[in-house]
Coordinates of C-alpha atoms and ligand atoms in Angstrom, one line a residue:
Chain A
X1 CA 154.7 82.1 165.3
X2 CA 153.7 85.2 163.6
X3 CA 157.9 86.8 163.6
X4 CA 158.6 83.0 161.6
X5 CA 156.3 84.0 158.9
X6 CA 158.5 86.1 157.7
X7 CA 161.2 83.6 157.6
X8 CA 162.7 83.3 154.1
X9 CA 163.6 79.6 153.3
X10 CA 167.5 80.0 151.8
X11 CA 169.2 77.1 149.6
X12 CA 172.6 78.0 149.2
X13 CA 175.5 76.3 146.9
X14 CA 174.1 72.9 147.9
X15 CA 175.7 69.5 146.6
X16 CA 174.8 66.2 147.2
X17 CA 176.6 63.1 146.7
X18 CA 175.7 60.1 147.7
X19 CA 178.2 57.2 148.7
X20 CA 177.5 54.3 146.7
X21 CA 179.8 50.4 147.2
X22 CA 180.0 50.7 142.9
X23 CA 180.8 54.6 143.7
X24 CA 179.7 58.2 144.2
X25 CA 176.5 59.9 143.1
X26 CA 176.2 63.7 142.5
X27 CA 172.5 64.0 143.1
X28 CA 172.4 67.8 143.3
X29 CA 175.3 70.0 142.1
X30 CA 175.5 73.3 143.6
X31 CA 171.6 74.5 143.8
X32 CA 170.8 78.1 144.9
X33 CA 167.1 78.7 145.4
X34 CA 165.2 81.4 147.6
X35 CA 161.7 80.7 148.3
X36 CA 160.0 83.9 149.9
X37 CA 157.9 83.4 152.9
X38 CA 154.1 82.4 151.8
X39 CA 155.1 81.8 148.2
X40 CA 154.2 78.2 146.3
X41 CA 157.3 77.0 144.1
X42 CA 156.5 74.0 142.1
X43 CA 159.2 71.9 140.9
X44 CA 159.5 69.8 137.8
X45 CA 162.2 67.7 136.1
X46 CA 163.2 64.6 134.9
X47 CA 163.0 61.1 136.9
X48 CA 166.1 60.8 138.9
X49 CA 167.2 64.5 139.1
X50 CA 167.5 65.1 141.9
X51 CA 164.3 66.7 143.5
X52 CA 162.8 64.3 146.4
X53 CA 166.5 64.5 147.3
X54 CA 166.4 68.2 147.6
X55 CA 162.8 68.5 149.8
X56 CA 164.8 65.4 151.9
X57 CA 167.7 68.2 152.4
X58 CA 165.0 71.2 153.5
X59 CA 163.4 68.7 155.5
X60 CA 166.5 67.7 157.1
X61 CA 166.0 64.0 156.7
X62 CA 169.6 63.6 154.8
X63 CA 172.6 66.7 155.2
X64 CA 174.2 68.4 152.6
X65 CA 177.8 67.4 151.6
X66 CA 178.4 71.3 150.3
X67 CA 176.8 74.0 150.9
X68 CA 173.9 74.8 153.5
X69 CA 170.2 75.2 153.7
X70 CA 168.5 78.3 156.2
X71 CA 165.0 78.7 157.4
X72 CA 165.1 82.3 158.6
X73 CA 168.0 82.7 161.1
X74 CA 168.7 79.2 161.7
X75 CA 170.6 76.6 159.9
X76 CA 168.3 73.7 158.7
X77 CA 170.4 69.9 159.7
X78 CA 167.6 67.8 161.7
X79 CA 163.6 67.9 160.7
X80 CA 162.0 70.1 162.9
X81 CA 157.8 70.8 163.6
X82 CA 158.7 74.2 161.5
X83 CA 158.7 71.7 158.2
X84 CA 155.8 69.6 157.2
X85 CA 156.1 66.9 154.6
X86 CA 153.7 65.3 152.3
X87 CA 154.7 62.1 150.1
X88 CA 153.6 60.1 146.9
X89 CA 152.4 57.3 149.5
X90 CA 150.0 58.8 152.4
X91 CA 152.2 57.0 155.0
X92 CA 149.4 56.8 158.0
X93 CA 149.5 54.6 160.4
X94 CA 147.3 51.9 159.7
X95 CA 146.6 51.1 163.3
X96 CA 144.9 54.6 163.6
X97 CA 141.6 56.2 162.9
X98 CA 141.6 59.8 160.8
X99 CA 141.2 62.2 163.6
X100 CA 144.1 59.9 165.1
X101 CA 146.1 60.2 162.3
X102 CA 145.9 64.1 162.5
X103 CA 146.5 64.5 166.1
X104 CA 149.8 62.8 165.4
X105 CA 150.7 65.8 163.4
X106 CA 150.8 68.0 166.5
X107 CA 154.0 68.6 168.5
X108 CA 154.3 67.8 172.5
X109 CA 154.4 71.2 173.2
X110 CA 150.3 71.8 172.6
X111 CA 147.9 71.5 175.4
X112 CA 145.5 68.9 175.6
X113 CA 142.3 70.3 175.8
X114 CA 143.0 71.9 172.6
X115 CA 143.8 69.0 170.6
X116 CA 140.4 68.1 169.7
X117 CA 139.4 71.2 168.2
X118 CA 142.6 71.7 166.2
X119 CA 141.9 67.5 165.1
X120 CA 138.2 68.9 163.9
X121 CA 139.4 72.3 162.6
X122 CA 141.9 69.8 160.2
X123 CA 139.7 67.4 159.3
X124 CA 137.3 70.0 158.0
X125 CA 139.8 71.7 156.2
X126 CA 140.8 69.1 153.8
X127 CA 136.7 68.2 153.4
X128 CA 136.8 64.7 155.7
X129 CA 134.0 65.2 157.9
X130 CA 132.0 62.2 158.4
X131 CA 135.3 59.9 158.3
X132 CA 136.5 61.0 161.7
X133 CA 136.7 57.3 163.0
X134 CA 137.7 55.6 159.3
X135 CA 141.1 53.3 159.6
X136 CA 143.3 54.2 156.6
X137 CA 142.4 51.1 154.7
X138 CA 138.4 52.2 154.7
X139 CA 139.9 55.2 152.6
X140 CA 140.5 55.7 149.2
X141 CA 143.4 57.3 148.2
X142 CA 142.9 60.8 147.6
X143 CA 141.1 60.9 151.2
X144 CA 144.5 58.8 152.4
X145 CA 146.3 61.9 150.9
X146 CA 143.9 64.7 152.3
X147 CA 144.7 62.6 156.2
X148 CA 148.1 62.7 155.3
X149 CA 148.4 66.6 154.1
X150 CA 145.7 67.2 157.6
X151 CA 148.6 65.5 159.5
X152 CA 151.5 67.6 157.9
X153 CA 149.7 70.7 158.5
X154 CA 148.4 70.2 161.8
X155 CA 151.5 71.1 163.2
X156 CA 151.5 74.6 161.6
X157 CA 154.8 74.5 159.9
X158 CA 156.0 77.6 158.0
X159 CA 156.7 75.6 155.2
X160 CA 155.1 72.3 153.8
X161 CA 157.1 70.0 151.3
X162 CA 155.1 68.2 148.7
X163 CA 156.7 65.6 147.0
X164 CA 154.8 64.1 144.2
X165 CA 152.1 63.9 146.5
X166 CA 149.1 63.3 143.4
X167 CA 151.6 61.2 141.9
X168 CA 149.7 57.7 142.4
X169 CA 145.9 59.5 142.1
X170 CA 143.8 59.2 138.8
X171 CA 143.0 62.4 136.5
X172 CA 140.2 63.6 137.6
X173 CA 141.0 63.1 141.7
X174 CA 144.6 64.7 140.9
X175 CA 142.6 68.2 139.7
X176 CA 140.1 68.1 142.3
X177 CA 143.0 67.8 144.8
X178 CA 144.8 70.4 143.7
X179 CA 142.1 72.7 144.2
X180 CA 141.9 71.9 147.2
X181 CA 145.6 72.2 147.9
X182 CA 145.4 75.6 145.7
X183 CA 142.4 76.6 148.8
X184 CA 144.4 75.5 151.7
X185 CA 147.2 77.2 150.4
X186 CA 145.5 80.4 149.9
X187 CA 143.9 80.1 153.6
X188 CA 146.8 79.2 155.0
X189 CA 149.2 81.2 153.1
X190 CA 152.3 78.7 154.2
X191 CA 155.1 78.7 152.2
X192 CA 155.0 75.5 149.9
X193 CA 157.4 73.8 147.5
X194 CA 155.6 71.0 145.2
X195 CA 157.8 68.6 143.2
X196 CA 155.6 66.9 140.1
X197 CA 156.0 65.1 137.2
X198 CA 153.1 66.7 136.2
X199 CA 153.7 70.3 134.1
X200 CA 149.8 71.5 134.3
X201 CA 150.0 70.8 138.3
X202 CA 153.1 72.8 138.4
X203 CA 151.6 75.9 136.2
X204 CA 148.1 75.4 138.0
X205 CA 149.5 75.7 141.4
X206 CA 153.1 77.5 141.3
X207 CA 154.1 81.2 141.6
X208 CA 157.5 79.8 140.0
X209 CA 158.1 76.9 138.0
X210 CA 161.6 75.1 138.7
X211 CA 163.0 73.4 136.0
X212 CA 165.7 70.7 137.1
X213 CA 168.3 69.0 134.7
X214 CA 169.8 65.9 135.4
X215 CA 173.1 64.0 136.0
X216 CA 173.7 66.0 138.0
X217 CA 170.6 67.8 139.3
X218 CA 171.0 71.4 138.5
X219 CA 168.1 74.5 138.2
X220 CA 167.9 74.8 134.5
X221 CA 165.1 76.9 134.4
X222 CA 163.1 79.2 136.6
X223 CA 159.5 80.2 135.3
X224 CA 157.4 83.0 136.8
X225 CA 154.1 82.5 136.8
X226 CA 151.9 85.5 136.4
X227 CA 148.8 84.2 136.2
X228 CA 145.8 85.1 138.4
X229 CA 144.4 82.4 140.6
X230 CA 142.2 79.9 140.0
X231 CA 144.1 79.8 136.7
X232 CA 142.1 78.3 133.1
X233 CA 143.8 75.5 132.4
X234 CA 142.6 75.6 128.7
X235 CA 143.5 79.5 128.0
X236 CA 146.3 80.8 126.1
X237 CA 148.8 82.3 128.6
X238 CA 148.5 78.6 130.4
X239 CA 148.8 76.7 127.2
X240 CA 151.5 79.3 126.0
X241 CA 153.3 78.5 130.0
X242 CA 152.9 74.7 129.1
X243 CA 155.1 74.9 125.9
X244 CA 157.9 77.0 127.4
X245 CA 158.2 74.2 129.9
X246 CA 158.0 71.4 127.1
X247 CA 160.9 73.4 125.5
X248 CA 162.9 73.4 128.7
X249 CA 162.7 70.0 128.4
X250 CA 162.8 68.5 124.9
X251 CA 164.2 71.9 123.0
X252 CA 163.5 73.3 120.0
X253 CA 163.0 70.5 117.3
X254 CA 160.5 68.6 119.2
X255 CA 158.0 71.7 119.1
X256 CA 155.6 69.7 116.9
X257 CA 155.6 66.9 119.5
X258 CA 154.9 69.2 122.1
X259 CA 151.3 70.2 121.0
X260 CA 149.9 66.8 121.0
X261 CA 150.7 66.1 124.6
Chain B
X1 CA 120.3 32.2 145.6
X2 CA 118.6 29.4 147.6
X3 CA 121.2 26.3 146.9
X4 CA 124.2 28.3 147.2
X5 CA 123.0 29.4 150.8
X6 CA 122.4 25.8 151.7
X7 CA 125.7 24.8 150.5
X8 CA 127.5 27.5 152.6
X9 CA 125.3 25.9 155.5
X10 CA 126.6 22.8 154.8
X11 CA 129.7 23.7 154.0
X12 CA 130.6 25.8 157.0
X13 CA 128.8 23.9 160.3
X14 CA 127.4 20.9 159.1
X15 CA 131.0 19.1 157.7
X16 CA 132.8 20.3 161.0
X17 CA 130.2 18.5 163.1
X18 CA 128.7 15.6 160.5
X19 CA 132.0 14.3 159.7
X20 CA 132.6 13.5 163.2
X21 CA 129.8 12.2 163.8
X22 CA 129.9 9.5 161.2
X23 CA 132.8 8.0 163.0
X24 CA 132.1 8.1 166.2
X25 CA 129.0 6.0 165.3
X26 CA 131.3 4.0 163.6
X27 CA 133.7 3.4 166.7
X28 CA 130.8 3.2 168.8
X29 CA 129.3 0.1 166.8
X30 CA 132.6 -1.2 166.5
X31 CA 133.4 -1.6 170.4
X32 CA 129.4 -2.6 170.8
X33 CA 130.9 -5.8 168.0
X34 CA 133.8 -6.7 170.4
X35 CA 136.3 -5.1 167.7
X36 CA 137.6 -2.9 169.7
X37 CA 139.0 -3.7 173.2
X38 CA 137.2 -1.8 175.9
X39 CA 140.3 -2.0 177.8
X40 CA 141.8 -0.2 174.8
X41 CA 139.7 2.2 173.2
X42 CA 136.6 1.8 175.3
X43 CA 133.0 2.8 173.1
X44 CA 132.1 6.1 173.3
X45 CA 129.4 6.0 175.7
X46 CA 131.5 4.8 178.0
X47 CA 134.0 7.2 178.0
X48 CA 131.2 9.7 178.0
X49 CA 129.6 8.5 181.4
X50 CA 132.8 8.6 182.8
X51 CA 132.7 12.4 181.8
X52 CA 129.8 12.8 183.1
X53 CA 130.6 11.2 186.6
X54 CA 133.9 13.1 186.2
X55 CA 132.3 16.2 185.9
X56 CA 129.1 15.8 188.6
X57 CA 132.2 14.8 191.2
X58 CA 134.2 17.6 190.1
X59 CA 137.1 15.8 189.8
X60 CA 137.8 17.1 186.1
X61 CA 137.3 20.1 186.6
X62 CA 139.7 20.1 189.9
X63 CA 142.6 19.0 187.7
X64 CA 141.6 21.3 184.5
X65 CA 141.6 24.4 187.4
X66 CA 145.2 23.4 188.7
X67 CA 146.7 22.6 185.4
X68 CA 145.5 26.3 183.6
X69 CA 146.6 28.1 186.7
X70 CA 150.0 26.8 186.3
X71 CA 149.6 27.7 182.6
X72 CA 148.6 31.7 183.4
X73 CA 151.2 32.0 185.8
X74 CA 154.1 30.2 183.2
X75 CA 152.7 32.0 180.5
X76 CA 152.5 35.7 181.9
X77 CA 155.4 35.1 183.2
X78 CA 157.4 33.5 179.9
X79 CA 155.4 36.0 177.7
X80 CA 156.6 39.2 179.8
X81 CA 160.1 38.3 179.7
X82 CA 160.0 37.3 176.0
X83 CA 158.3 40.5 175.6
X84 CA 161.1 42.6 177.9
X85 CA 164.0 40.6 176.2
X86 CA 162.6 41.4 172.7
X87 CA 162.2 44.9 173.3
X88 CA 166.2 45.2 174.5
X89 CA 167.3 43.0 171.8
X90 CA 165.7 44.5 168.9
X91 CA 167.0 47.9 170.5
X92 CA 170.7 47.3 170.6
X93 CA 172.4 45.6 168.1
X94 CA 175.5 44.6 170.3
X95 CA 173.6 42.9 172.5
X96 CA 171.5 40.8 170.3
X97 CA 175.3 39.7 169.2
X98 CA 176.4 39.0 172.7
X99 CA 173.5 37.1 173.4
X100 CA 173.6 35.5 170.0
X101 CA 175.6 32.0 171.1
X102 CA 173.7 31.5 174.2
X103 CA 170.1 31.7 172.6
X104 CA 171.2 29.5 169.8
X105 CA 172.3 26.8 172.5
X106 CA 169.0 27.3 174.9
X107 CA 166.8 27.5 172.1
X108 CA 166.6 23.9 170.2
X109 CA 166.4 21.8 173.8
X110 CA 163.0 20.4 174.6
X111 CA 161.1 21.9 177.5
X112 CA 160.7 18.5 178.6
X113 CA 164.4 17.9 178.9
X114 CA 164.3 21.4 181.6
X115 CA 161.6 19.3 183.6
X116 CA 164.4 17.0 185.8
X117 CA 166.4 19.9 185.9
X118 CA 164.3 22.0 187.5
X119 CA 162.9 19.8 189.8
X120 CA 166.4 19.2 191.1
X121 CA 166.9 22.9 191.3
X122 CA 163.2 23.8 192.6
X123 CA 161.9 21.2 194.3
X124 CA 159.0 19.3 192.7
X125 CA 156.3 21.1 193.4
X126 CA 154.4 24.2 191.8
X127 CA 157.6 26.5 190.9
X128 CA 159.3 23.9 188.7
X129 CA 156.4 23.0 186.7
X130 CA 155.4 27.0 186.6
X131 CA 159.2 27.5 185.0
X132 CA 159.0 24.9 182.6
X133 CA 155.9 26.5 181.2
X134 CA 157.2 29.8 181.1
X135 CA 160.6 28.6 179.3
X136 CA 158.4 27.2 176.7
X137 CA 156.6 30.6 176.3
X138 CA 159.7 32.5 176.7
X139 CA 161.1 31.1 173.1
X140 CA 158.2 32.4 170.6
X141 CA 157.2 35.4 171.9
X142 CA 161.1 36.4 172.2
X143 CA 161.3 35.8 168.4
X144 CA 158.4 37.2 167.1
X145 CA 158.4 40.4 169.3
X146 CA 162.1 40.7 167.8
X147 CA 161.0 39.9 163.9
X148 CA 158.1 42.3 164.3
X149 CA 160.1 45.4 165.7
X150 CA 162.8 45.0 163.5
X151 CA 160.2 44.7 160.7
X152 CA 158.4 48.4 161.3
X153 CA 158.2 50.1 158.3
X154 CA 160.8 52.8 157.4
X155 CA 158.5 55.1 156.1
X156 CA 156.7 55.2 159.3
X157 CA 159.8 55.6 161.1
X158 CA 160.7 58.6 159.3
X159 CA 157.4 60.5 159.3
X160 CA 157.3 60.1 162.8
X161 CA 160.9 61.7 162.7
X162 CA 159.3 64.8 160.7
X163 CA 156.9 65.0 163.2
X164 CA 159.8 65.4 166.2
X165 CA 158.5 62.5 167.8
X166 CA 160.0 61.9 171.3
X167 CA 161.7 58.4 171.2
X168 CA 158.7 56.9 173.3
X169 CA 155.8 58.0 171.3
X170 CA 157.6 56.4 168.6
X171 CA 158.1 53.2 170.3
X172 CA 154.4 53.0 171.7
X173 CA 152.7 55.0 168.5
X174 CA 154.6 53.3 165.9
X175 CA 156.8 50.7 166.4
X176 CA 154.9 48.5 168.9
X177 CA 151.7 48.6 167.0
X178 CA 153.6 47.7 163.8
X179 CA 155.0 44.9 165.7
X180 CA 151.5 43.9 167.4
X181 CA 150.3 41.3 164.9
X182 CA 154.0 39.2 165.1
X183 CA 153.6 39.9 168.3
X184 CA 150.5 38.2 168.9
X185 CA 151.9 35.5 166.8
X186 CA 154.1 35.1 169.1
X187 CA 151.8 34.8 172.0
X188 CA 149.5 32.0 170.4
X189 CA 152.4 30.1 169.6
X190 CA 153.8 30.5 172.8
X191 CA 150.6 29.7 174.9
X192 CA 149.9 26.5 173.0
X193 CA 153.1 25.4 173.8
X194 CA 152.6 26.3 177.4
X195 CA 149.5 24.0 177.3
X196 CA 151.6 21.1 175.9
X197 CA 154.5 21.8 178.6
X198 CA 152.2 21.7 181.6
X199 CA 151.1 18.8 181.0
X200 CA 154.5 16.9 179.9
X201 CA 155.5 18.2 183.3
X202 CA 152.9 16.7 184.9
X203 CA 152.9 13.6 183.6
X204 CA 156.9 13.5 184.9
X205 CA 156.1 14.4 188.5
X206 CA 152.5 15.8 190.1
X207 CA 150.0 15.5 192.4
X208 CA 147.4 17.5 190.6
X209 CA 146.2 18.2 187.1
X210 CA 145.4 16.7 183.7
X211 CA 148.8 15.2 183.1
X212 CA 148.8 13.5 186.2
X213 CA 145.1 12.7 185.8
X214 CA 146.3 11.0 182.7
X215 CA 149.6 9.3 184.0
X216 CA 147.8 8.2 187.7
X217 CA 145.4 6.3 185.2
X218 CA 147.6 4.5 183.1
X219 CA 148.6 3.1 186.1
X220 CA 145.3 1.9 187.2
X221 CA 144.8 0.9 183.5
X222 CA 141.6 3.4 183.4
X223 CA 141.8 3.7 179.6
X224 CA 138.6 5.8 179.6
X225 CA 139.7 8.0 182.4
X226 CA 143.2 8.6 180.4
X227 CA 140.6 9.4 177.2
X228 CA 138.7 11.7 178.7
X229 CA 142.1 13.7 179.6
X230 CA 143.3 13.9 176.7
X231 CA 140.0 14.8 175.1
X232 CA 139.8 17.7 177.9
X233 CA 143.3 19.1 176.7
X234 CA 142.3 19.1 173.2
X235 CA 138.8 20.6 174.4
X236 CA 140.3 23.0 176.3
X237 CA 143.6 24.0 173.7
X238 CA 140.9 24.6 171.3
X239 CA 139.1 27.1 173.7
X240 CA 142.3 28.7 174.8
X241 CA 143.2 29.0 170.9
X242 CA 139.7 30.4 169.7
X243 CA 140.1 33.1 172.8
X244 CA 143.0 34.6 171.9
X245 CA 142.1 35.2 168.2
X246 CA 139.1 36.9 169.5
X247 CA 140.9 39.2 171.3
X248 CA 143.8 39.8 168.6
X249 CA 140.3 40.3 166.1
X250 CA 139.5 42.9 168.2
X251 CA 142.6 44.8 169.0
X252 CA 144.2 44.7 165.3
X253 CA 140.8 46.1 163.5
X254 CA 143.1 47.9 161.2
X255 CA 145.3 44.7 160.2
X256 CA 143.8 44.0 156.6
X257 CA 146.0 40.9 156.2
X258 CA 143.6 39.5 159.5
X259 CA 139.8 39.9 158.5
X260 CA 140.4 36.9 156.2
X261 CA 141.4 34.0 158.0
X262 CA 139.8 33.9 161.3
Ligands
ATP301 N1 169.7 57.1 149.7 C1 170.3 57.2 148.5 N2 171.5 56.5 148.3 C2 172.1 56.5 147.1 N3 171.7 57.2 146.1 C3 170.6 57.9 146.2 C4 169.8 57.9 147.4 N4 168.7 58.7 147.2 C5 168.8 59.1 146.0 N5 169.9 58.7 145.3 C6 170.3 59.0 143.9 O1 170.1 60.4 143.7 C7 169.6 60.6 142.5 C8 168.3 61.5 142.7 O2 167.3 60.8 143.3 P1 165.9 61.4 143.7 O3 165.2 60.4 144.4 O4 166.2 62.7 144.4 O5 165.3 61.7 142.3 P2 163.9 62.3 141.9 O6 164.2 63.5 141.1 O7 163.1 62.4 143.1 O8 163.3 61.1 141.0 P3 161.8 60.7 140.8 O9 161.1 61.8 140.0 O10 161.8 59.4 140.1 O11 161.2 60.6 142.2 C9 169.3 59.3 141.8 O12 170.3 59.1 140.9 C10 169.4 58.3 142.9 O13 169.9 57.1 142.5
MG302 MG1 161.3 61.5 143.9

């Protein structure tokens, strides 16, 4: 486990079309991206650019029609334990409790006796004690979404794909969550890639901002973040961040617009 | 506070048991007039000592016992190869195509119409009628187990894919629970129609049971004897019915769409 930390998640040249009756789609034209091992990339960009496809090619769930993706040594084409995803919807299985829910998350290959502990150790991690035994609809949604990141990690993946995964969570739970993902992250120090529609989320949590372009979905824009962690939403530097973003995506004459948002 | 807890009351035991109340008083003055033919309808109280006497001889209960044996043993064996069909079928699209003509032939005939058949091919005792039942099982719970596999959410599917789920764990962690409540559908359906088939094949050819109890009276022109067999299937249909939503209440906690109808 510990020689895979070092692994260095490679996107290289990657297309994506999709085969449509009416058609083809490009969905991603000819992305490059590095993501160094422990490192939190966030990605932004307009509806339909692209980026859930991209996180569906690291995961493996759909293959690339150019180019290729590498996790370390080894050529990414199937989802593998060594990749955790987290989506908009929680996606538990309804027909089982929390800690159930969790110890789905861990791969054949772990003995049994240990299960339990590992369940506890994630249930306690995202802050769920108490709910143990709770079927998914006895949950509200950010706890759905704390099971379901629990579940993702559990495994111990080198790398855990977010995708939009506050997306259908109200204000106030969204920032408490990503606290809390902004904690595990720095516990865990796993390599993470977070797609949002939300720019603060992306500043708040990301050592890189990714801006994507669309039609086709292309890497307009990579921000570095230098902020120091937990970052003041309200200060300067992050407001100063916010409107490079704003520009990335509306340009120059809409400066004016920008500030009200 | 007060009234709408009496009204609830009323509303949810009282109507269920007043309403028939009222008419059985009603039938029961009406055969007491000479409206009603006791050869007929007999009165209530009649039918109800025969019950009784029924019951203190055992006799009732003697057919009830034979005719829900033959029920378990048509129904677990129906239900498990609807269940062992569905799972093949829903697995492998060719040969749900293969099998598609025959099905569509077997399924509309009447499980009565099998009853002759089988008795020509299995004699007319306990294996015939035992087949019929589990033919009339077979159809729903084929079906539903079917609808609910192929219905399993894609989502599910795919996280379980993430997770490099071996293809069993998928099919007992996610699939088949997914498919449990159409599955249960499937199984009520199926058993209530293994109540009605036993008892159309008894009333065709047996020596035993509640369709034969029924049938051997008609002959005898016992019109309270043939009432309080029918009454007994209903009772017992009822019974069978409440049962098995007790048990699907228990196992499918997490089904949200349940909690409201039962
Ligand atoms: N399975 C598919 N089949 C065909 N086209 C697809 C498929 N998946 C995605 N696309 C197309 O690829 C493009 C990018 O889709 P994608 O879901 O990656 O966008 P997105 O950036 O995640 O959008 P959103 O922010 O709304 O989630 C879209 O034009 C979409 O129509
Ligand atoms: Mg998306």
């Amino acid at each position: 486990m510990t020689t895979t930390l070092d692994h260095v998640l490679r996107v290289q040249n990657v297309t994506k079309r999709f085969e449509l009756d009416s058609g083809s789609v490009v969905a991603l034209d000819n992305i490059s991206l590095d993501v160094q091992p422990g490192e939190f990339v966030s990605i932004v960009g307009a509806s339909g650019c692209g980026k859930s496809t991209l996180l569906r090619l690291i995961m493996g769930l759909e293959s690339c029609t150019a180019g290729n993706i590498e996790l370390g040594e080894i050529n990414i084409s199937k989802p593998s334990v060594d990749r955790g995803m987290v989506f908009q919807e929680s996606r538990l299985l309804p027909w089982k409790t929390v800690t159930e829910n969790i110890a789905f998350g861990i791969p054949k290959s772990h003995h049994k006796k240990e299960h339990n502990a590992i369940v506890q150790q994630h249930v306690e991690l995202v802050g769920l004690q108490g709910f143990e035994q709770a079927l998914p609809h006895q949950l509200s949604g950010g706890m759905q979404q704390r099971v379901s990141i629990a579940r993702a990690l559990v495994g111990r993946p080198d790398v855990l794909l977010l995708d939009e995964p506050f997306g259908a969570l109200d204000a106030l739970t969204r920032i408490q969550m990503q606290q809390e993902v902004l904690r595990i992250w720095q516990r865990e120090r796993k390599t993470m890639i977070l797609v949002t529609h939300d720019i603060d989320e992306a500043i708040y949590l990301g050592d890189r901002v990714i801006v994507m372009s669309e039609r086709p979905g292309t890497i307009r824009n990579v921000i570095q973040i230098t902020l120091a962690r937990p970052r003041d939403r309200s200060s300067s530097e992050f407001m100063s961040y916010r409107r490079e973003i704003f520009q990335e995506f509306f340009g120059e004459q809409k400066k004016t617009f920008v500030f009200e948002i | 506070m007060v009234t709408n807890k009496t009204l609830k009351i009323v509303d949810r035991f009282l109507l269920p048991v007043v309403i028939p109340a009222v008419l059985l008083m009603l039938w029961e003055f009406l055969a007491l007039k000479g409206v009603l033919r006791s050869t007929i309808l007999p009165a209530p109280s009649i039918i109800g000592a025969t019950l009784y006497d029924m019951v203190v001889t055992g006799e009732l209960w003697g057919h009830l016992r034979t005719s829900l044996w033959r029920v378990i043993q048509g129904f677990t064996l129906g239900s498990s190869f609807g269940l062992i069909a569905g799972l093949l079928i829903s697995m492998s699209l060719r040969l749900e195509r293969s099998l598609l003509l025959v099905t569509g032939i077997l399924r509309p005939i009447p499980i009565i119409a099998w009853v002759p058949v089988l008795i020509l091919w299995m004699g007319i005792d306990e294996a015939s009628k035992v087949t019929v039942i589990s033919i009339g099982t077979f159809w729903p719970v084929l079906l539903n187990v079917i609808q609910g596999i192929r219905s399993t959410d894609r989502k599910h599917l795919e996280v379980a894919r993430i997770l490099g789920k071996s293809r069993s764990t998928i099919l007992f962690h996610v699939v088949l629970p997914s498919a449990l409540p159409s599955i249960f559908t499937g199984l009520r359906v199926g058993i209530g129609i293994a109540w009605m088939s036993v008892i159309g094949a008894e009333l065709i050819a047996a020596s035993q049971g509640l369709g034969f109890l029924i049938a051997y009276a008609r002959e005898l022109s016992q019109a309270d004897v043939m009432l309080v067999g029918v009454a007994c299937i209903g009772v017992t249909g009822l019974l069978i019915d409440i049962l098995l939503r007790c048990i699907e209440k228990r196992l499918l906690r997490w089904n949200v769409n349940l909690s409201g109808n039962v």
